Each structure stands twice: as structure tokens, then as C-alpha cells.
mmCIF file of C-alpha atoms in Angstrom:
data_model
loop_
_atom_site.group_PDB
_atom_site.id
_atom_site.type_symbol
_atom_site.label_atom_id
_atom_site.label_comp_id
_atom_site.label_asym_id
_atom_site.label_seq_id
_atom_site.Cartn_x
_atom_site.Cartn_y
_atom_site.Cartn_z
ATOM 1 C CA MET I 1 0.089 0.079 0.175
ATOM 2 C CA ARG I 2 2.696 2.255 0.989
ATOM 3 C CA ARG I 3 4.782 1.771 -2.215
ATOM 4 C CA ASP I 4 1.978 2.038 -4.548
ATOM 5 C CA LEU I 5 0.844 5.320 -2.726
ATOM 6 C CA CYS I 6 4.326 6.874 -3.132
ATOM 7 C CA ASP I 7 4.547 5.626 -6.694
ATOM 8 C CA GLY I 8 1.002 6.944 -7.426
ATOM 9 C CA VAL I 9 2.052 10.385 -6.074
ATOM 10 C CA GLY I 10 5.118 10.429 -8.468
ATOM 11 C CA ILE I 11 3.331 9.631 -11.223
ATOM 12 C CA ALA I 12 0.520 12.095 -10.564
ATOM 13 C CA ARG I 13 3.276 14.941 -10.590
ATOM 14 C CA LEU I 14 4.636 13.366 -13.783
ATOM 15 C CA LEU I 15 1.017 13.636 -15.619
ATOM 16 C CA ASN I 16 0.247 17.225 -13.455
ATOM 17 C CA ALA I 17 -2.687 15.364 -12.268
ATOM 18 C CA THR I 18 -4.656 15.724 -8.943
ATOM 19 C CA LEU I 19 -4.676 12.762 -6.836
ATOM 20 C CA VAL I 20 -7.751 11.107 -5.283
ATOM 21 C CA LEU I 21 -7.161 9.534 -1.923
ATOM 22 C CA PRO I 22 -6.632 6.063 -2.780
ATOM 23 C CA LYS I 23 -8.852 2.968 -1.930
ATOM 24 C CA PHE I 24 -7.337 -0.191 -0.710
ATOM 25 C CA GLU I 25 -8.230 -3.524 -2.545
ATOM 26 C CA VAL I 26 -11.082 -5.235 -0.327
ATOM 27 C CA ALA I 27 -9.659 -8.868 0.641
ATOM 28 C CA ALA I 28 -6.599 -8.689 -1.578
ATOM 29 C CA TYR I 29 -4.515 -10.253 1.173
ATOM 30 C CA TRP I 30 -5.745 -9.380 4.957
ATOM 31 C CA ASN I 31 -9.439 -10.395 3.961
ATOM 32 C CA GLU I 32 -10.653 -6.928 5.103
ATOM 33 C CA SER I 33 -11.787 -3.648 3.914
ATOM 34 C CA SER I 34 -10.032 -0.934 5.924
ATOM 35 C CA GLY I 35 -9.395 2.382 4.002
ATOM 36 C CA PHE I 36 -6.711 4.965 3.875
ATOM 37 C CA ALA I 37 -8.063 6.796 6.771
ATOM 38 C CA ASP I 38 -7.987 3.813 8.997
ATOM 39 C CA VAL I 39 -4.273 3.791 8.764
ATOM 40 C CA PHE I 40 -2.859 6.968 7.564
ATOM 41 C CA ASP I 41 -3.264 10.625 8.667
ATOM 42 C CA VAL I 42 -5.545 12.040 5.845
ATOM 43 C CA ASP I 43 -5.206 16.030 6.496
ATOM 44 C CA TYR I 44 -1.573 15.455 7.422
ATOM 45 C CA PHE I 45 -1.023 13.954 4.061
ATOM 46 C CA ILE I 46 -2.900 16.458 2.200
ATOM 47 C CA GLN I 47 -1.225 19.371 3.791
ATOM 48 C CA LYS I 48 2.485 17.971 3.516
ATOM 49 C CA MET I 49 1.617 17.507 -0.275
ATOM 50 C CA SER I 50 0.401 20.800 -0.738
ATOM 51 C CA GLY I 51 2.933 22.738 -3.298
ATOM 52 C CA TYR I 52 3.879 19.738 -4.815
ATOM 53 C CA ILE I 53 0.475 18.010 -5.943
ATOM 54 C CA GLU I 54 -3.053 18.439 -5.206
ATOM 55 C CA VAL I 55 -4.632 15.685 -3.239
ATOM 56 C CA VAL I 56 -8.477 15.566 -2.655
ATOM 57 C CA LYS I 57 -10.556 13.361 -0.478
ATOM 58 C CA GLU I 58 -13.321 12.793 -3.042
ATOM 59 C CA LEU I 59 -14.049 13.247 -6.510
ATOM 60 C CA PRO I 60 -15.760 16.389 -7.752
ATOM 61 C CA LYS I 61 -19.671 16.011 -8.078
ATOM 62 C CA ASP I 62 -19.890 16.458 -11.733
ATOM 63 C CA ILE I 63 -17.573 13.178 -12.368
ATOM 64 C CA ALA I 64 -18.484 11.289 -8.926
ATOM 65 C CA SER I 65 -21.037 9.154 -10.547
ATOM 66 C CA LYS I 66 -18.781 7.962 -13.439
ATOM 67 C CA GLU I 67 -16.661 4.969 -13.333
ATOM 68 C CA PRO I 68 -12.946 5.732 -13.967
ATOM 69 C CA PHE I 69 -11.188 4.924 -17.164
ATOM 70 C CA LYS I 70 -8.823 1.913 -16.137
ATOM 71 C CA VAL I 71 -5.330 2.040 -17.574
ATOM 72 C CA ASP I 72 -2.952 -0.880 -17.495
ATOM 73 C CA CYS I 73 0.231 0.270 -16.067
ATOM 74 C CA SER I 74 1.979 -3.364 -15.602
ATOM 75 C CA LYS I 75 4.758 -2.672 -18.232
ATOM 76 C CA ARG I 76 5.192 1.204 -17.444
ATOM 77 C CA LYS I 77 8.769 1.930 -16.100
ATOM 78 C CA GLY I 78 9.968 5.412 -16.953
ATOM 79 C CA GLN I 79 8.679 8.759 -17.223
ATOM 80 C CA PHE I 80 8.002 8.641 -21.064
ATOM 81 C CA ASP I 81 5.704 5.567 -20.523
ATOM 82 C CA TYR I 82 3.503 7.722 -18.639
ATOM 83 C CA ILE I 83 3.857 10.989 -20.392
ATOM 84 C CA GLU I 84 3.348 9.235 -23.798
ATOM 85 C CA SER I 85 1.093 6.557 -23.028
ATOM 86 C CA VAL I 86 -1.051 7.505 -20.038
ATOM 87 C CA LEU I 87 -1.336 11.126 -20.356
ATOM 88 C CA PRO I 88 -3.518 10.912 -23.647
ATOM 89 C CA SER I 89 -6.071 8.622 -21.693
ATOM 90 C CA LEU I 90 -6.221 11.270 -18.707
ATOM 91 C CA LEU I 91 -6.733 14.189 -21.102
ATOM 92 C CA GLU I 92 -9.592 12.455 -22.863
ATOM 93 C CA HIS I 93 -11.212 10.878 -20.037
ATOM 94 C CA HIS I 94 -10.430 13.512 -17.179
ATOM 95 C CA TYR I 95 -10.563 10.677 -14.636
ATOM 96 C CA ILE I 96 -8.356 7.432 -14.756
ATOM 97 C CA SER I 97 -7.497 4.516 -12.441
ATOM 98 C CA PHE I 98 -4.244 2.669 -12.517
ATOM 99 C CA THR I 99 -2.108 0.430 -10.156
ATOM 100 C CA PRO I 100 1.643 1.321 -10.491
ATOM 101 C CA ALA I 101 3.919 -0.889 -12.156
ATOM 102 C CA MET I 102 6.136 -2.847 -9.576
ATOM 103 C CA SER I 103 9.061 -2.416 -12.116
ATOM 104 C CA GLN I 104 9.204 1.554 -11.804
ATOM 105 C CA ARG I 105 12.467 3.240 -12.441
ATOM 106 C CA ARG I 106 11.928 6.021 -10.058
ATOM 107 C CA ASP I 107 15.757 7.058 -10.202
ATOM 108 C CA ARG I 108 14.924 8.175 -14.042
ATOM 109 C CA TYR I 109 12.111 10.561 -12.925
ATOM 110 C CA PRO I 110 13.013 14.188 -13.503
ATOM 111 C CA GLU I 111 14.051 15.920 -10.263
ATOM 112 C CA TYR I 112 10.472 17.550 -9.634
ATOM 113 C CA ALA I 113 8.704 14.079 -9.913
ATOM 114 C CA ARG I 114 11.604 12.603 -7.625
ATOM 115 C CA ALA I 115 11.117 15.230 -5.018
ATOM 116 C CA THR I 116 7.286 14.748 -5.033
ATOM 117 C CA LEU I 117 7.667 10.854 -4.574
ATOM 118 C CA CYS I 118 10.263 11.376 -1.853
ATOM 119 C CA GLN I 119 8.118 14.007 -0.035
ATOM 120 C CA ALA I 120 5.075 11.470 -0.189
ATOM 121 C CA CYS I 121 7.109 8.577 0.949
ATOM 122 C CA TYR I 122 9.405 10.280 3.582
ATOM 123 C CA SER I 123 7.628 13.171 5.121
ATOM 124 C CA ALA I 124 3.793 13.093 4.177
ATOM 125 C CA ILE I 125 2.838 9.647 5.229
ATOM 126 C CA ARG I 126 2.214 9.199 8.950
ATOM 127 C CA LEU I 127 -0.013 6.834 10.894
ATOM 128 C CA THR I 128 -3.267 8.108 12.455
ATOM 129 C CA SER I 129 -2.709 9.459 15.987
ATOM 130 C CA SER I 130 -4.302 6.602 17.519
ATOM 131 C CA LEU I 131 -2.384 4.134 15.675
ATOM 132 C CA GLU I 132 0.744 5.940 16.102
ATOM 133 C CA LYS I 133 0.068 5.839 19.887
ATOM 134 C CA LYS I 134 -0.362 1.945 19.814
ATOM 135 C CA ALA I 135 2.790 1.570 17.804
ATOM 136 C CA ILE I 136 4.902 3.623 20.479
ATOM 137 C CA GLU I 137 3.123 1.658 23.149
ATOM 138 C CA LEU I 138 4.207 -1.570 21.551
ATOM 139 C CA LEU I 139 7.805 -0.097 20.705
ATOM 140 C CA ASP I 140 8.382 0.895 24.451
ATOM 141 C CA ALA I 141 7.186 -2.664 25.618
ATOM 142 C CA ILE I 142 9.915 -4.397 23.963
ATOM 143 C CA PRO I 143 13.151 -4.721 26.012
ATOM 144 C CA LYS I 144 16.054 -3.055 24.372
ATOM 145 C CA PRO I 145 18.225 -3.285 22.703
ATOM 146 C CA PHE I 146 16.397 -5.634 20.190
ATOM 147 C CA LEU I 147 16.294 -7.293 16.738
ATOM 148 C CA SER I 148 13.392 -7.095 14.693
ATOM 149 C CA LEU I 149 12.963 -10.256 12.493
ATOM 150 C CA HIS I 150 10.579 -10.506 9.557
ATOM 151 C CA LEU I 151 10.077 -14.019 9.364
ATOM 152 C CA ARG I 152 7.882 -15.212 6.505
ATOM 153 C CA PHE I 153 6.414 -18.807 7.303
ATOM 154 C CA GLU I 154 2.754 -18.418 7.234
ATOM 155 C CA PRO I 155 0.629 -21.153 5.160
ATOM 156 C CA ASP I 156 -0.420 -18.729 2.503
ATOM 157 C CA MET I 157 3.256 -17.625 2.125
ATOM 158 C CA VAL I 158 4.403 -21.090 1.924
ATOM 159 C CA ALA I 159 1.647 -21.927 -0.710
ATOM 160 C CA TYR I 160 2.296 -18.899 -2.961
ATOM 161 C CA SER I 161 6.077 -19.951 -3.259
ATOM 162 C CA GLN I 162 5.299 -23.418 -4.709
ATOM 163 C CA CYS I 163 8.007 -24.928 -2.428
ATOM 164 C CA GLU I 164 7.700 -28.281 -0.851
ATOM 165 C CA TYR I 165 9.272 -29.000 2.847
ATOM 166 C CA PRO I 166 9.149 -32.544 3.684
ATOM 167 C CA ASN I 167 9.906 -32.652 7.308
ATOM 168 C CA LEU I 168 7.181 -30.440 8.471
ATOM 169 C CA SER I 169 4.685 -31.447 11.251
ATOM 170 C CA ARG I 170 1.183 -32.614 9.887
ATOM 171 C CA SER I 171 -0.721 -29.758 11.052
ATOM 172 C CA SER I 172 1.656 -27.248 9.031
ATOM 173 C CA ILE I 173 1.222 -29.577 6.010
ATOM 174 C CA ALA I 174 -2.419 -29.458 6.362
ATOM 175 C CA ALA I 175 -2.355 -25.667 6.645
ATOM 176 C CA ILE I 176 -0.299 -25.140 3.454
ATOM 177 C CA GLU I 177 -2.330 -27.750 1.427
ATOM 178 C CA ALA I 178 -5.728 -25.705 2.318
ATOM 179 C CA ALA I 179 -4.056 -22.494 1.292
ATOM 180 C CA ARG I 180 -2.567 -23.968 -2.174
ATOM 181 C CA VAL I 181 -5.871 -23.820 -4.100
ATOM 182 C CA ASP I 182 -4.352 -24.150 -7.668
ATOM 183 C CA ARG I 183 -0.637 -23.173 -6.843
ATOM 184 C CA LYS I 184 0.869 -26.670 -7.175
ATOM 185 C CA PRO I 185 4.286 -27.270 -5.741
ATOM 186 C CA TRP I 186 7.389 -27.860 -7.940
ATOM 187 C CA THR I 187 8.632 -31.590 -7.874
ATOM 188 C CA GLY I 188 11.807 -33.265 -9.206
ATOM 189 C CA GLU I 189 14.460 -31.175 -10.628
ATOM 190 C CA LEU I 190 12.107 -28.365 -11.035
ATOM 191 C CA ALA I 191 11.827 -28.058 -7.277
ATOM 192 C CA GLN I 192 15.513 -27.910 -7.012
ATOM 193 C CA ILE I 193 16.113 -25.485 -9.703
ATOM 194 C CA TRP I 194 13.503 -23.096 -7.915
ATOM 195 C CA ARG I 195 15.001 -23.566 -4.529
ATOM 196 C CA LYS I 196 18.547 -22.891 -5.810
ATOM 197 C CA ARG I 197 17.174 -19.520 -7.176
ATOM 198 C CA GLY I 198 16.221 -18.437 -3.502
ATOM 199 C CA LYS I 199 12.597 -18.741 -4.150
ATOM 200 C CA CYS I 200 11.624 -20.672 -1.061
ATOM 201 C CA PRO I 201 10.964 -18.970 2.254
ATOM 202 C CA LEU I 202 13.374 -20.044 5.133
ATOM 203 C CA THR I 203 11.725 -22.303 7.820
ATOM 204 C CA PRO I 204 12.223 -21.049 11.411
ATOM 205 C CA ASN I 205 14.652 -23.687 11.932
ATOM 206 C CA GLU I 206 16.839 -22.699 9.014
ATOM 207 C CA THR I 207 16.500 -19.338 10.288
ATOM 208 C CA VAL I 208 18.086 -20.353 13.461
ATOM 209 C CA LEU I 209 21.031 -21.762 11.704
ATOM 210 C CA MET I 210 21.486 -18.463 9.783
ATOM 211 C CA LEU I 211 21.421 -16.422 12.811
ATOM 212 C CA GLN I 212 23.777 -18.791 14.683
ATOM 213 C CA SER I 213 26.316 -18.604 11.826
ATOM 214 C CA LEU I 214 26.432 -14.730 12.312
ATOM 215 C CA ASN I 215 26.933 -15.370 16.067
ATOM 216 C CA ILE I 216 23.898 -13.510 17.223
ATOM 217 C CA PRO I 217 23.689 -14.614 20.804
ATOM 218 C CA THR I 218 20.702 -16.661 21.777
ATOM 219 C CA SER I 219 20.128 -14.187 24.509
ATOM 220 C CA THR I 220 19.072 -11.607 21.927
ATOM 221 C CA ASN I 221 15.724 -9.833 22.351
ATOM 222 C CA ILE I 222 13.960 -10.577 18.951
ATOM 223 C CA TYR I 223 10.659 -8.912 17.989
ATOM 224 C CA LEU I 224 8.628 -10.938 15.422
ATOM 225 C CA ALA I 225 7.373 -8.771 12.686
ATOM 226 C CA ALA I 226 5.220 -11.080 11.307
ATOM 227 C CA GLY I 227 1.692 -12.033 10.352
ATOM 228 C CA ASP I 228 -0.613 -14.297 12.347
ATOM 229 C CA GLY I 229 -0.175 -18.282 11.698
ATOM 230 C CA LEU I 230 3.506 -18.702 11.764
ATOM 231 C CA MET I 231 4.333 -22.356 11.619
ATOM 232 C CA GLU I 232 7.246 -24.596 13.134
ATOM 233 C CA MET I 233 8.106 -21.855 15.780
ATOM 234 C CA GLU I 234 8.969 -24.437 18.385
ATOM 235 C CA GLY I 235 12.571 -24.948 17.070
ATOM 236 C CA PHE I 236 13.230 -21.415 16.975
ATOM 237 C CA THR I 237 11.759 -20.204 20.379
ATOM 238 C CA SER I 238 13.511 -23.319 21.935
ATOM 239 C CA VAL I 239 17.087 -21.681 21.059
ATOM 240 C CA TYR I 240 16.141 -17.880 20.849
ATOM 241 C CA THR I 241 14.070 -17.675 23.997
ATOM 242 C CA ASN I 242 13.569 -13.788 24.435
ATOM 243 C CA VAL I 243 11.122 -13.660 21.376
ATOM 244 C CA PHE I 244 8.307 -10.833 21.680
ATOM 245 C CA THR I 245 5.264 -10.717 19.556
ATOM 246 C CA LYS I 246 2.631 -7.871 19.443
ATOM 247 C CA SER I 247 -0.170 -10.473 20.376
ATOM 248 C CA VAL I 248 1.302 -10.758 23.522
ATOM 249 C CA LEU I 249 2.894 -7.170 24.320
ATOM 250 C CA LEU I 250 -0.400 -5.528 23.580
ATOM 251 C CA ASN I 251 -3.831 -5.319 25.248
ATOM 252 C CA GLN I 252 -5.701 -8.415 24.019
ATOM 253 C CA GLU I 253 -8.834 -6.616 23.572
ATOM 254 C CA ASP I 254 -7.338 -4.042 21.393
ATOM 255 C CA PHE I 255 -5.197 -6.822 19.479
ATOM 256 C CA THR I 256 -8.203 -8.586 18.639
ATOM 257 C CA ARG I 257 -9.849 -5.491 17.124
ATOM 258 C CA MET I 258 -7.074 -4.750 14.953
ATOM 259 C CA HIS I 259 -7.400 -5.403 11.119
ATOM 260 C CA GLY I 260 -4.475 -6.944 9.181
ATOM 261 C CA ASN I 261 -3.424 -3.644 7.830
ATOM 262 C CA THR I 262 -3.216 -2.032 11.100
ATOM 263 C CA LYS I 263 -1.131 -4.990 12.504
ATOM 264 C CA ALA I 264 1.155 -4.622 9.382
ATOM 265 C CA ALA I 265 1.651 -0.981 10.218
ATOM 266 C CA LEU I 266 2.664 -1.635 13.766
ATOM 267 C CA ASP I 267 5.187 -4.060 12.511
ATOM 268 C CA TYR I 268 6.626 -1.407 10.155
ATOM 269 C CA HIS I 269 6.967 1.099 12.884
ATOM 270 C CA VAL I 270 8.612 -1.125 15.275
ATOM 271 C CA SER I 271 10.834 -2.345 12.366
ATOM 272 C CA ILE I 272 12.146 1.094 11.099
ATOM 273 C CA ASN I 273 12.963 2.020 14.869
ATOM 274 C CA SER I 274 14.709 -1.317 15.908
ATOM 275 C CA ASP I 275 18.072 -1.592 16.853
ATOM 276 C CA ALA I 276 18.709 -4.000 13.756
ATOM 277 C CA TYR I 277 16.401 -5.407 11.210
ATOM 278 C CA VAL I 278 16.980 -8.920 9.637
ATOM 279 C CA ALA I 279 14.635 -10.189 7.013
ATOM 280 C CA THR I 280 14.409 -13.797 5.769
ATOM 281 C CA TYR I 281 12.551 -12.571 2.567
ATOM 282 C CA PHE I 282 12.765 -9.655 0.249
ATOM 283 C CA GLY I 283 9.083 -8.937 -0.124
ATOM 284 C CA ASN I 284 7.267 -5.318 -0.228
ATOM 285 C CA MET I 285 7.754 -5.002 3.699
ATOM 286 C CA ASP I 286 11.468 -5.611 3.602
ATOM 287 C CA LYS I 287 11.937 -3.018 0.558
ATOM 288 C CA ILE I 288 10.171 -0.330 2.293
ATOM 289 C CA VAL I 289 11.544 -0.637 5.928
ATOM 290 C CA ALA I 290 15.249 -0.975 4.411
ATOM 291 C CA ALA I 291 14.482 2.237 2.087
ATOM 292 C CA MET I 292 13.213 4.090 5.326
ATOM 293 C CA ARG I 293 16.225 2.630 7.478
ATOM 294 C CA THR I 294 18.563 3.714 4.882
ATOM 295 C CA TYR I 295 16.958 7.291 4.723
ATOM 296 C CA LYS I 296 17.185 7.472 8.369
ATOM 297 C CA ARG I 297 20.916 6.407 8.453
ATOM 298 C CA MET I 298 20.126 3.145 10.394
ATOM 299 C CA HIS I 299 22.170 0.681 8.516
ATOM 300 C CA ASN I 300 21.891 -2.268 10.809
ATOM 301 C CA THR I 301 19.754 -3.890 8.301
ATOM 302 C CA LEU I 302 20.453 -7.429 6.784
ATOM 303 C CA PHE I 303 18.709 -9.640 4.423
ATOM 304 C CA LEU I 304 19.462 -13.447 4.656
ATOM 305 C CA SER I 305 20.204 -15.134 1.538
ATOM 306 C CA ARG I 306 17.778 -17.938 0.680
ATOM 307 C CA LYS I 307 19.833 -18.627 -2.532
ATOM 308 C CA ALA I 308 23.065 -19.205 -0.698
ATOM 309 C CA PHE I 309 21.401 -21.350 1.943
ATOM 310 C CA ALA I 310 19.696 -23.600 -0.939
ATOM 311 C CA GLU I 311 23.134 -23.783 -2.780
ATOM 312 C CA LEU I 312 25.291 -24.700 0.188
ATOM 313 C CA THR I 313 22.586 -27.269 1.691
ATOM 314 C CA SER I 314 22.595 -28.855 -1.793
ATOM 315 C CA GLN I 315 26.339 -29.487 -1.587
ATOM 316 C CA GLY I 316 25.717 -31.452 1.417
ATOM 317 C CA LEU I 317 27.077 -28.958 3.925
ATOM 318 C CA GLU I 318 25.680 -29.192 7.461
ATOM 319 C CA GLY I 319 26.250 -28.321 11.046
ATOM 320 C CA VAL I 320 29.432 -26.453 11.789
ATOM 321 C CA ALA I 321 30.708 -26.504 7.985
ATOM 322 C CA LEU I 322 27.355 -25.117 6.940
ATOM 323 C CA LYS I 323 27.587 -22.361 9.540
ATOM 324 C CA LYS I 324 31.098 -21.379 8.427
ATOM 325 C CA ALA I 325 30.041 -21.056 4.629
ATOM 326 C CA LEU I 326 27.089 -19.138 5.808
ATOM 327 C CA TRP I 327 29.222 -16.693 7.532
ATOM 328 C CA GLU I 328 31.422 -16.292 4.651
ATOM 329 C CA VAL I 329 28.034 -15.533 2.458
ATOM 330 C CA HIS I 330 27.053 -12.770 5.026
ATOM 331 C CA LYS I 331 30.197 -11.322 6.759
ATOM 332 C CA ASN I 332 30.609 -8.428 4.230
ATOM 333 C CA ASP I 333 27.133 -7.339 4.536
ATOM 334 C CA PHE I 334 27.078 -8.328 8.322
ATOM 335 C CA ALA I 335 30.105 -6.252 8.986
ATOM 336 C CA ILE I 336 28.714 -2.945 7.674
ATOM 337 C CA GLY I 337 25.060 -3.572 8.434
ATOM 338 C CA ARG I 338 23.836 -3.547 4.968
ATOM 339 C CA GLY I 339 21.835 -6.533 3.222
ATOM 340 C CA PHE I 340 22.685 -7.500 -0.283
ATOM 341 C CA ALA I 341 19.309 -5.970 -1.561
ATOM 342 C CA LEU I 342 19.412 -2.867 0.358
ATOM 343 C CA PRO I 343 18.709 -0.025 -2.052
ATOM 344 C CA ASP I 344 20.668 3.298 -2.290
ATOM 345 C CA CYS I 345 18.114 6.139 -1.321
ATOM 346 C CA PHE I 346 18.261 9.005 -3.849
ATOM 347 C CA CYS I 347 15.608 10.699 -1.825
ATOM 348 C CA GLU I 348 18.192 11.758 0.972
ATOM 349 C CA PHE I 349 19.596 14.240 -1.837
ATOM 350 C CA GLU I 350 16.122 15.619 -2.808
ATOM 351 C CA LEU I 351 14.857 16.827 0.515
#
């Protein structure tokens, strides 16, 4: 949501268009229908974007009853794609809707559009006052110093990856199968190729091995930035015993009332303010957290290499030998606190 909103602002500036506050997709992932105002401070966003682009809460009455002209932006990457291909539709229909392409080349935008995108991402977006209060409460409750670990091993995540894990418990296997729908796992040689590409999420037990290879003490305070339903956690918590979750640290009544979007917002707030951030996957959450931490010059950020883990284990390495090899893979990134996928942040030169 945050990434698409930032991109949408940059594109609106490219097109010299007015931006209508976006609507989140209903049930796209979290199975809920919370809106922009449930997570972000609307008035603050509009105020901070003043002078960059015009933002309105609702459509003008004369076009409010019309359906927007939908534009496919799946293959748009640079400024000229939008100016040459999308602007004509905007001028013709006056009201268009689109989802920004994930393959944006924001660094190629002209300076005025980059500055607008950066203003949105790093200055204009803040949580609602009630949600920010809850996020601060959560952050204060975590023993310091602490590491925020974004661990992705929920049934839907594993099902989406199309990977197989032969040594899971029966309950985990059943949960994954229920989430697969038509996404059948790769088998045979294709499964090995897929795993060696780094496409398979690390299990909690594999994550333990990775953390130990980096000599991260088992007494480390770890906040689990993760969705509901993490599987196979017994092996992790038996080694790293100081593990904290929002479901335990927050008032139970407050927690049960929260939507998935608001829970994710809390994880984001904690992760950009943690002493260190480690990700076992490289998804949208990790990209935006890494970018914000880079912008704030908090460089203790590391992405664990699933590709290296798969390659080394396929060679038969295990135990001490595997840990030594994993250390060699990560030691440079670990020493400077910079993950292999951590992006350079052009925004720090714009604001």
C-alpha cells in the first residue's frame, strides 16, 4: 500500500494530475476492507503534499458518479511511458485509475517528480494519531536493545512460493495444502532449480541456523514482525528464548479488534525503529523498511540469503561446516550492516 501510494504520487506529478485518495483493495491479502483513513493521517498527508500535487478526499460532483477509465500500467517503467501512453487517456477521460507497475524506474524521473515521490514517502505519510500511539506503546514494551526479525513462514506464503518442505508437522502440511488452491508445488528437478534460485522461504529452524552462523547470541531480544499463523516456531523459540510478539505485548482486546493492515503498520513502525532489522525474505515490507532505515541512516539492516542457503545445503554441507560457509556469504554485509538487496536512497539528496 505504501509503495503504491508513493509511486502514485510520483506519477500524478509526472502527469500534472490531481490525486484522489486511494482505496485499498478489498480482501486482496488481509481479507478486510479498511480504508486509507483507518491507517494514515489524511489531513496531514494533504497538508504535506501541498505545493507538490493537489490531493482531494473525494471526486468532484460532476464526475463522482462516473466509473474511472482503467489504465493498464503493468509494463510502464519510466517517465516517458506515462507521459506518452497514460497522459492522453487522462486528457481524454479526465478521470483514470491505475495500479503502478512494480518495476518502476523512479531514479529516472525528472527531479520535480522524484522530489514529490520522496516528499510523499518520507515526510507526508504518517499513521493516524491513535495507531501511532499504539505503535509507540508497542515499541516501548519491547526490551532494549532488540532485533526486529521479519519471518515469513505462514501457510499462504509457503503455498504462494510453490515450494515443498518434507519435514514439517502434519498440522503445518495440512494448513499449507488448504492454502494452495491451484498453486501446486514444483517437484523433482524443477523443485531443486526453484529452490536454488532462492524462491523458497526460510523455515524458522533454518533461520535459527542462519542467525547462529552470524554469531547472534541466543539471549538477543527478538521482535517477530510477522503475520498471524507462523508455523514450526517451536524449534526457533527453544533456541532464541527472548522472543516478543505484538499479540503478547498489546492489550488482548485491542489486538483482537485490529485489522491486518493496522497490524502490519505496527510491525513497520517497530522495524524502522529497531536496533537491527533482519529479513528472511525480500518482499514489499522489507523493501520499504530497508528504504526508510537507509533514509534515517540506520544501517543495521540485513537480508538473509535464501539462495546461498539452498546452494550450500544442496552440496551436502551441514552443522559447523554449513555455519562457516553461511558466515562467509554474509560477513561483509553483516560487518557494515547492509544487506545485499538494500537500495541506495536517492531521496536523501532531494529533500
